[in-house]
PDB file of C-alpha atoms in Angstrom:
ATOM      1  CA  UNK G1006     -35.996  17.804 -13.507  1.00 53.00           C
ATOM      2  CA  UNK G1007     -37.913  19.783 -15.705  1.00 59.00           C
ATOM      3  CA  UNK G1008     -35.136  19.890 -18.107  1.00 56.00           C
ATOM      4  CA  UNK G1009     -34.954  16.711 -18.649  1.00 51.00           C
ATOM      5  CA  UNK G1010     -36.653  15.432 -21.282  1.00 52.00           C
ATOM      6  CA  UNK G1011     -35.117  18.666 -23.352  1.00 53.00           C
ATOM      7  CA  UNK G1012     -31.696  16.980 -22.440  1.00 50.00           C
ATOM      8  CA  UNK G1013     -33.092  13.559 -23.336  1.00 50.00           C
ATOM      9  CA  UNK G1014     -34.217  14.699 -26.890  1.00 50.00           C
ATOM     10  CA  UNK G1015     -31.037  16.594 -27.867  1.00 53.00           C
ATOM     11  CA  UNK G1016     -28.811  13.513 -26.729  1.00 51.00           C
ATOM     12  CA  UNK G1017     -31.148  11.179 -28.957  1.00 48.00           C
ATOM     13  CA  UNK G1018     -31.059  13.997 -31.684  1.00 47.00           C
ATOM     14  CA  UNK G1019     -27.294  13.416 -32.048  1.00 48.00           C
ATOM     15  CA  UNK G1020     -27.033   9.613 -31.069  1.00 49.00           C
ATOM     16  CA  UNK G1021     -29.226   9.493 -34.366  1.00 73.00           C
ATOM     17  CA  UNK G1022     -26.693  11.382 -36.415  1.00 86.00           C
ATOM     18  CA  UNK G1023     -23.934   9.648 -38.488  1.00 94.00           C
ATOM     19  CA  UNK G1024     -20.362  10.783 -38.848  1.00 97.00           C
ATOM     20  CA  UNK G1025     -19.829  12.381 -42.322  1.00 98.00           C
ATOM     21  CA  UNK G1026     -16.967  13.846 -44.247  1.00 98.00           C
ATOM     22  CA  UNK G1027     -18.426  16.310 -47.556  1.00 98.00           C
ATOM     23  CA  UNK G1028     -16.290  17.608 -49.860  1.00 98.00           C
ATOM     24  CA  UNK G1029     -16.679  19.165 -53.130  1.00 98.00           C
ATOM     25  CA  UNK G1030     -14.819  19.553 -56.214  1.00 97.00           C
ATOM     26  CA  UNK G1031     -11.615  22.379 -56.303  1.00 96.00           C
ATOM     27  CA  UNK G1032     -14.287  25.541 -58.638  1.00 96.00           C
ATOM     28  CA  UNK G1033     -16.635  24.986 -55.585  1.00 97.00           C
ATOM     29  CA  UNK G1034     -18.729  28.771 -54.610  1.00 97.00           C
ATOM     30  CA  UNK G1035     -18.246  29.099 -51.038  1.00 96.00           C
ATOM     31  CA  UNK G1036     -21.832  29.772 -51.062  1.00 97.00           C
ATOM     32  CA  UNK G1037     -22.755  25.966 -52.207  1.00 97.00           C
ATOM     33  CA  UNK G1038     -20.729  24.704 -49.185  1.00 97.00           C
ATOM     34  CA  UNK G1039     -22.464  27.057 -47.110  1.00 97.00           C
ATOM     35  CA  UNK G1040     -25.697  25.778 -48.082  1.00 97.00           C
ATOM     36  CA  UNK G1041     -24.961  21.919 -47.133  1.00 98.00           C
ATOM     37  CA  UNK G1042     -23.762  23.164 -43.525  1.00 98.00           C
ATOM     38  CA  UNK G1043     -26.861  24.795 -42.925  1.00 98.00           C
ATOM     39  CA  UNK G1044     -28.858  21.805 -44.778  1.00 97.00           C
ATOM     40  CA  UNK G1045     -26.844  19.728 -41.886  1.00 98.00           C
ATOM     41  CA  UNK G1046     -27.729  22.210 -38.968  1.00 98.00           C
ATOM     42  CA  UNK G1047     -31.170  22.605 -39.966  1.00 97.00           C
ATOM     43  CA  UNK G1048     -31.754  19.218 -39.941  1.00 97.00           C
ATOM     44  CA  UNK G1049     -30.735  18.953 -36.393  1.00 97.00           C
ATOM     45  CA  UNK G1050     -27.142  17.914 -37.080  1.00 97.00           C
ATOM     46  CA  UNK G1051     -23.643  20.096 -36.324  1.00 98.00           C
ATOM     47  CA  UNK G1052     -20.668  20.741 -37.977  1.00 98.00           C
ATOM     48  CA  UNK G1053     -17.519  19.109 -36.317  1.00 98.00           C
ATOM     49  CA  UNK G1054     -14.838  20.450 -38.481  1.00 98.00           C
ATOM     50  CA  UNK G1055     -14.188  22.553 -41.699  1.00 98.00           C
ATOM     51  CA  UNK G1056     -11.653  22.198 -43.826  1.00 97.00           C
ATOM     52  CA  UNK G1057      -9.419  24.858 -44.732  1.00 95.00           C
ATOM     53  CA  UNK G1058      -7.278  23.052 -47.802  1.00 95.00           C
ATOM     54  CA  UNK G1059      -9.637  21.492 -49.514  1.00 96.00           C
ATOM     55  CA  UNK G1060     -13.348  22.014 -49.950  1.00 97.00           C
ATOM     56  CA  UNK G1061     -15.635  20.181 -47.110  1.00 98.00           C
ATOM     57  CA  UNK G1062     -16.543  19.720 -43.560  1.00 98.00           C
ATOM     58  CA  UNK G1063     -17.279  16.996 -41.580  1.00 98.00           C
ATOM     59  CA  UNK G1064     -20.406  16.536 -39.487  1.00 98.00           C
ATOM     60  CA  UNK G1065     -22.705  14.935 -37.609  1.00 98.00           C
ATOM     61  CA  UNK G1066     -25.883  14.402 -39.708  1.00 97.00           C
ATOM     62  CA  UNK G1067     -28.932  12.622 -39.517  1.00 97.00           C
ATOM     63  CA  UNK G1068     -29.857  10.680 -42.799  1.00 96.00           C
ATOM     64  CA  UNK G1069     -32.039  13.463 -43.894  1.00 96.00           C
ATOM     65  CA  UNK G1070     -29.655  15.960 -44.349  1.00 96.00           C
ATOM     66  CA  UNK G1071     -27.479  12.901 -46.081  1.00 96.00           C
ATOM     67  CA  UNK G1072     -29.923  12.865 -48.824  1.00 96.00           C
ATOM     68  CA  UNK G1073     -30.818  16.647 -48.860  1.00 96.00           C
ATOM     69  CA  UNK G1074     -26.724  18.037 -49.478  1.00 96.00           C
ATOM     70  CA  UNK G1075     -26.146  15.066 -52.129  1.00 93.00           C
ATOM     71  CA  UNK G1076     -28.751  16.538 -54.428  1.00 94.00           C
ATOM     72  CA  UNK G1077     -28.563  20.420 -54.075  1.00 93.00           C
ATOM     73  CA  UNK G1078     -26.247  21.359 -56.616  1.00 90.00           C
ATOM     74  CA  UNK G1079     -26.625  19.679 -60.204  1.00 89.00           C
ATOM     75  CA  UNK G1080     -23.400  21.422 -61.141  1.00 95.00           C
ATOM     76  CA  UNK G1081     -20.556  20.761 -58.031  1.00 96.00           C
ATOM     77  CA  UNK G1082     -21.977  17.372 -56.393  1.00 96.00           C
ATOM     78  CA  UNK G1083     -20.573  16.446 -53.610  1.00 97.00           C
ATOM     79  CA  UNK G1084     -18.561  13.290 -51.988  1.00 96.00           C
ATOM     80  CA  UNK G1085     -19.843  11.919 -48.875  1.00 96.00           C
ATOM     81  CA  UNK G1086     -18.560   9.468 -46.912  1.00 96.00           C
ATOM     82  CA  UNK G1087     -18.616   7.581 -43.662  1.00 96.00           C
ATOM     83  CA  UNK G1088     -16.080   9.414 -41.442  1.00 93.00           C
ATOM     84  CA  UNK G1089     -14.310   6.322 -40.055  1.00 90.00           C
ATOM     85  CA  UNK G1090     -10.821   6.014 -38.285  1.00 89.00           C
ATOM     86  CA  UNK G1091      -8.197   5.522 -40.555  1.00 86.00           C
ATOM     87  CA  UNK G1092      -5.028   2.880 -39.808  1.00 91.00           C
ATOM     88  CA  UNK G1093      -1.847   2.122 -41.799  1.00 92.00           C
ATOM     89  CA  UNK G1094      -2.287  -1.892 -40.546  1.00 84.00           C
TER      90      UNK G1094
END
């Protein structure tokens, strides 16, 4: 029972978080990319997937990291977008 309210506030941590897709452009450092995930993490969010052809991840981020990764690097700025299921109809 103890454990509870630690359970409680990780569940709200990540019910908080939005979706995300972040990608960069192709002349990307690895180490810029590296930066946003741990921008994400830090922030109490978690990496749900990175991408292996192009440069990006998706996530699960609270707002604050959001605004944090799209203004870290002046020179390779990132795309971010909702990560929403996609349908042909």
């Amino acid at each position: 029972m103890k454990s509870f309210p630690i359970l409680f506030l990780g569940c709200l941590s990540v019910s908080l978080a939005n979706p995300i897709v972040v990608t960069y452009p192709k002349d990307t450092p690895p180490s810029v990319l590296e930066n946003a995930m741990k921008s994400v993490i830090d922030a109490g969010g978690r990496i749900t997937h990175k991408f292996q052809l192009i440069n990006g991840f998706s996530a699960d981020a609270p707002e604050s990291a959001v605004q944090q990764i799209s203004v870290q690097s002046a020179k390779y700025n990132p795309t971010i977008e909702n990560d929403l299921p996609v349908s042909i109809q």
